[in-house]
Coordinates of C-alpha atoms in Angstrom, one line a residue:
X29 CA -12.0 -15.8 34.7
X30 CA -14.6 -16.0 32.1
X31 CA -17.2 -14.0 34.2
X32 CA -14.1 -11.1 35.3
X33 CA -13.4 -10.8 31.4
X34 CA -17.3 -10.3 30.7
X35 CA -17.8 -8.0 33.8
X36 CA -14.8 -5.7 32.6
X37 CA -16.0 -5.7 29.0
X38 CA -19.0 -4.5 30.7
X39 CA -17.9 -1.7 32.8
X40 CA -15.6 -1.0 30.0
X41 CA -17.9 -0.3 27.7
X42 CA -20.7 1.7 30.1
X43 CA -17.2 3.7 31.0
X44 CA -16.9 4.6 27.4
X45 CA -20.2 5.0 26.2
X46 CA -20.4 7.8 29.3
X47 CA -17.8 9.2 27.2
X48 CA -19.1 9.6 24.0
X49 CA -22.6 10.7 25.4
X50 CA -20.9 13.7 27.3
X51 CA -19.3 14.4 23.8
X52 CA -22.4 14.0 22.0
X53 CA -25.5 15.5 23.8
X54 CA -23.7 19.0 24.5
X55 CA -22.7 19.2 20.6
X56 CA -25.8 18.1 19.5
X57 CA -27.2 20.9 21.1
X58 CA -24.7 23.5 20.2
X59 CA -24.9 22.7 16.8
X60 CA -29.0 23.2 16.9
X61 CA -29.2 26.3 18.8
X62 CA -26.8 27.5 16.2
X63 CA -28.7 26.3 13.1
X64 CA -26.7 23.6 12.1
X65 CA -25.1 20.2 12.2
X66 CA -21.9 19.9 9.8
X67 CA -19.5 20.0 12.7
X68 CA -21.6 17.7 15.2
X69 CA -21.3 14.9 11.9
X70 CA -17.7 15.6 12.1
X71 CA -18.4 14.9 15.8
X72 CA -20.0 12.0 15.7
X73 CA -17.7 10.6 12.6
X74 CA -14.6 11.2 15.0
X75 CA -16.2 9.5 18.0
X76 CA -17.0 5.8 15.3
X77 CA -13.3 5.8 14.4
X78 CA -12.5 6.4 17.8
X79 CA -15.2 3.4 18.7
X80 CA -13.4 1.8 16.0
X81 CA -10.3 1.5 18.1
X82 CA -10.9 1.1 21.8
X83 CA -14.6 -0.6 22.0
X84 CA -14.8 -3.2 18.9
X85 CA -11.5 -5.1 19.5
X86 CA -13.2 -5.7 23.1
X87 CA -16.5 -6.7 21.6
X88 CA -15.9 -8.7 18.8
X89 CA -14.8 -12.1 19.8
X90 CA -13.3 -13.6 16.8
X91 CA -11.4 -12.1 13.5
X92 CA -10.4 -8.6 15.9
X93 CA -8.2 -7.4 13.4
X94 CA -10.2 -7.6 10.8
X95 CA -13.2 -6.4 12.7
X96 CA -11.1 -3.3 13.4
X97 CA -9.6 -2.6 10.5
X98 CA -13.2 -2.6 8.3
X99 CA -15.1 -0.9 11.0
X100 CA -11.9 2.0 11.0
X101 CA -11.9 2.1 7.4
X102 CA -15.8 2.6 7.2
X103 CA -15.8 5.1 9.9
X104 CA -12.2 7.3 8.3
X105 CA -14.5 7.6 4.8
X106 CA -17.2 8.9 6.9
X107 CA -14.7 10.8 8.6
X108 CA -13.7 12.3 5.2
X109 CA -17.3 12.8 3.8
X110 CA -18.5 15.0 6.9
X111 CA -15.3 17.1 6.7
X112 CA -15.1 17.2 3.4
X113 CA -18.9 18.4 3.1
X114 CA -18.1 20.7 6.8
X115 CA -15.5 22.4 4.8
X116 CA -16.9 22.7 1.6
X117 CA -13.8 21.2 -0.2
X118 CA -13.1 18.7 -3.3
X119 CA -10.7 16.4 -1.8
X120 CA -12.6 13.6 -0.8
X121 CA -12.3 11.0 -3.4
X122 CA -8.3 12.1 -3.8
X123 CA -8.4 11.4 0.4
X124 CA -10.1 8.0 0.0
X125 CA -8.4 6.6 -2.7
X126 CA -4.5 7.7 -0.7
X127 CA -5.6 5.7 1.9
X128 CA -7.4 2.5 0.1
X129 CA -4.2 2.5 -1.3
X130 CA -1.8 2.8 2.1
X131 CA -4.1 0.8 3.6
X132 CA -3.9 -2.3 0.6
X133 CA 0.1 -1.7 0.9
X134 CA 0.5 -2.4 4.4
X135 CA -2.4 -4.6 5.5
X136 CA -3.8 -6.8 2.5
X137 CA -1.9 -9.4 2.8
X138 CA -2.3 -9.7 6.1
X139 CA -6.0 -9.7 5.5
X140 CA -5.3 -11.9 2.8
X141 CA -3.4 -14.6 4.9
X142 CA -6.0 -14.6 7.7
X143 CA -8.4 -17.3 8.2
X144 CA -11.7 -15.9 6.6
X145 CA -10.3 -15.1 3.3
X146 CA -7.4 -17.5 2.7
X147 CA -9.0 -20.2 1.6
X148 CA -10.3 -17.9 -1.4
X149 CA -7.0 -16.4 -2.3
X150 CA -5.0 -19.7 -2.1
X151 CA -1.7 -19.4 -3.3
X152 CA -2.4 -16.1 -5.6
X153 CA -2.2 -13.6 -2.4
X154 CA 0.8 -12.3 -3.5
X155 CA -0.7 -11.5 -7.3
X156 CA -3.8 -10.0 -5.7
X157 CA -1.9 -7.8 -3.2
X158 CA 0.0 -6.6 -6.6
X159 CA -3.1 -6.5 -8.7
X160 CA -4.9 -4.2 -5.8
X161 CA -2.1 -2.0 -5.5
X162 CA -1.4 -1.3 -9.1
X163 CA -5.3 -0.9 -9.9
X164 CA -5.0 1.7 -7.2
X165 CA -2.3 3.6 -8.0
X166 CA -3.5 3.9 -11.1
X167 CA -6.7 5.4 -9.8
X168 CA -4.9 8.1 -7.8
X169 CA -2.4 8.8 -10.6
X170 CA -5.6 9.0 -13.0
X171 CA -7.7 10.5 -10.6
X172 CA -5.3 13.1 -9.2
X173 CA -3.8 14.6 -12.3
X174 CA -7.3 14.6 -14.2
X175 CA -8.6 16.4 -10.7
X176 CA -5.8 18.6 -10.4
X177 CA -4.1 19.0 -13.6
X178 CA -4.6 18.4 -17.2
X179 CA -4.0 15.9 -20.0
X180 CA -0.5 16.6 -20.1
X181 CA 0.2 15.8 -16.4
X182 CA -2.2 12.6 -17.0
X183 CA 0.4 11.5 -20.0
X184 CA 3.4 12.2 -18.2
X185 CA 1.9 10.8 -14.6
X186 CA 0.4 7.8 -16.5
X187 CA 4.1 7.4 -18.5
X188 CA 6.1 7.5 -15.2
X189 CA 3.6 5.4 -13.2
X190 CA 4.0 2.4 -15.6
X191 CA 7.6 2.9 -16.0
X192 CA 7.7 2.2 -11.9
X193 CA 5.7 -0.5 -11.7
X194 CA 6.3 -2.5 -14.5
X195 CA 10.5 -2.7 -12.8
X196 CA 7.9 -3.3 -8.8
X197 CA 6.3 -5.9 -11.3
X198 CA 9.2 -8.0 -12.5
X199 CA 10.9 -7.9 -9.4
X200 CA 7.6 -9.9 -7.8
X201 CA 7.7 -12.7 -10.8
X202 CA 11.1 -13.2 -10.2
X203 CA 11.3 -13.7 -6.9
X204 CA 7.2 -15.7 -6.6
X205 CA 7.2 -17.7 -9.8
X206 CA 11.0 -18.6 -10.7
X207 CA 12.1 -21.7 -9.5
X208 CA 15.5 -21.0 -8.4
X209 CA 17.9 -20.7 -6.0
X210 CA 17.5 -17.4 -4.0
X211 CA 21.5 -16.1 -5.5
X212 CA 20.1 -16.7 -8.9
X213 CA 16.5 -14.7 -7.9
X214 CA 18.8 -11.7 -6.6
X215 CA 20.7 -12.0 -9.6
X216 CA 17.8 -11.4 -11.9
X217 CA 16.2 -8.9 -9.8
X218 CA 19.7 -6.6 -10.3
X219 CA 19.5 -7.7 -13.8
X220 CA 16.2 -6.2 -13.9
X221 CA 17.1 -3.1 -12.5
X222 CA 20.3 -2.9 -15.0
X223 CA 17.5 -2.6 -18.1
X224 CA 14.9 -0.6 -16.3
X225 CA 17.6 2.2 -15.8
X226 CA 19.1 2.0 -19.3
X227 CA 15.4 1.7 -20.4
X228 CA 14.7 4.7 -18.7
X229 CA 17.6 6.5 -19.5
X230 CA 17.6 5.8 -22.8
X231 CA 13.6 7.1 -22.7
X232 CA 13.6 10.5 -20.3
X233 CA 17.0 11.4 -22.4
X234 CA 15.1 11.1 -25.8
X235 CA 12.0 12.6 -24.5
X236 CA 14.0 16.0 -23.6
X237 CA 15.9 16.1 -27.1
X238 CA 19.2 14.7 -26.5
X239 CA 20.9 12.5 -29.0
X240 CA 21.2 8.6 -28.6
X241 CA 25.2 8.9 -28.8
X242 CA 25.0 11.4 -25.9
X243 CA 23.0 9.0 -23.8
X244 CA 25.4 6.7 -23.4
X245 CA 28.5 8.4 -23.5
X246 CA 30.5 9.0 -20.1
X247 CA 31.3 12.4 -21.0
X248 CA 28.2 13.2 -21.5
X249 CA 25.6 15.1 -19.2
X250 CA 25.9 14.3 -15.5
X251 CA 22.8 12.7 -15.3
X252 CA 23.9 9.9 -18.3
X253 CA 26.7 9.6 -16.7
X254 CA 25.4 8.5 -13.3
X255 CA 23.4 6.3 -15.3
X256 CA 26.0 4.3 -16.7
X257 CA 28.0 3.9 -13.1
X258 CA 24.9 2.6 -11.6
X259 CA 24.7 0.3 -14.8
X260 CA 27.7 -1.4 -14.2
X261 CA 27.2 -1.4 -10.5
X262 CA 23.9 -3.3 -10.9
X263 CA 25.5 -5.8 -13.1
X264 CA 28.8 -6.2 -11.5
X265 CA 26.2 -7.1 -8.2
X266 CA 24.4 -9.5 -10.7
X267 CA 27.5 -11.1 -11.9
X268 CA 28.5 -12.0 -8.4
X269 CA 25.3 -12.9 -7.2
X270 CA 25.0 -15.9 -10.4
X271 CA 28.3 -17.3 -9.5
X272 CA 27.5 -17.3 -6.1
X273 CA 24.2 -19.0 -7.8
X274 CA 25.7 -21.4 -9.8
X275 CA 28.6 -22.4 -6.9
X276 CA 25.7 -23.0 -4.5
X277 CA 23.7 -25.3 -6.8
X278 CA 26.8 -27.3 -7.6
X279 CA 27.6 -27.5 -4.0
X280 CA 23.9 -28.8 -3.2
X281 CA 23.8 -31.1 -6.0
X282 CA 27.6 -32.5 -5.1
X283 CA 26.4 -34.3 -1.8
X284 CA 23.2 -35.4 -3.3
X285 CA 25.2 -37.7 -6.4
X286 CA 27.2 -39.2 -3.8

């Protein structure tokens, strides 16, 4: 078995290699006959992400995922720097930092959990996987409205940006750090939302002019006034979910004193 598995990694990869040759060679001299190599770097850029996915899992022999994952991310920001410089354009930091960020979302704390880098992170995964994230929205928000706007969309983005993630925030400490029952966590975590919607209510409505008394009135605008239902919705779901809380400790702790 050991020598089939080596022989088809072999023929596997002559197979492919064939393949990116017959791409390469005729490109390469396309692109010098014609006085230039921007799109034959896009080429070859293309053909490493495309390596990326269908040659290292095969070659590698421990840590695949990982493997994969750098040598993709490596190749897609070499990907973006040839078309970026092919095309002549600006967006190639906005493009990198998107996807550092997608890519810390989805897969860090996978990466995190794995066997090369968990016994560094411990039992802070979670708080780096937040850290990362937040650092890197930041950096597009900053970034992005600097690159594409001007102060005023940098205050405004940097405004709304905190105002999301400090509610993405609180939610994590709640549910990571508390040491509750799971009831009491969701109760919290409804809680939470209860003042970040008054909080931001209160906010956007005073930032556009309108008077504190209008804010919370029910006959005031539409938008105040959907406010306040989802208010009491979010606490009415809190309130039930602490009962349910405090009747599931006290059924918990009932058994354990006889």
């Amino acid at each position: 078995m050991a020598r089939s598995y080596k022989s088809f990694v072999r023929g596997y990869t002559i197979i492919t290699g064939i393949g990116y040759l017959a791409a390469i060679i005729p490109s390469f001299i396309y692109n010098v006959a014609h006085g230039g190599i921007g799109w034959f770097m896009v080429l070859i850029t293309s053909l490493m992400l495309t390596f990326s996915f269908i040659n290292v899992p095969v070659l590698v022999k421990k840590n695949r995922a990982l493997w994969t994952l750098g040598a993709s991310t490596v190749s897609l920001m070499l990907l973006y720097a040839a078309g970026c410089v092919y095309s002549h354009g600006d967006w190639f930091v906005m493009a990198v930092l998107g996807t550092l960020l997608g890519e810390a979302i989805v897969f860090l704390p996978f990466v995190l959990r794995s066997d090369v880098f968990e016994k560094y992170a411990g039992n802070c995964k979670g708080l780096i996987c937040m850290a990362a994230d937040s650092v890197l929205t930041f950096a597009c928000v900053i970034y992005g409205t600097l690159k594409y706007g001007d102060v005023v969309d940098l205050r405004d983005g940097m405004l709304a940006t905190v105002a999301c993630v400090a509610l993405v925030w609180a939610v994590f400490l709640i549910i990571r750090y508390l040491k509750v029952n799971g009831f009491f966590k969701c109760a919290l975590c409804f809680a939470a939302s209860v003042v970040w919607v008054a909080a931001m209510t209160v906010l956007s409505n005073a930032w556009n002019g309108m008077k504190l008394s209008e804010i919370f009135s029910v006959k005031g605008a539409d938008n105040s006034r959907y406010d306040v239902i989802v208010c009491l919705c979010l606490a009415g779901v809190a309130a039930v979910l602490a009962i349910a809380g405090a009747v599931y400790k006290f059924v918990r702790k009932k058994p354990q004193d006889r």
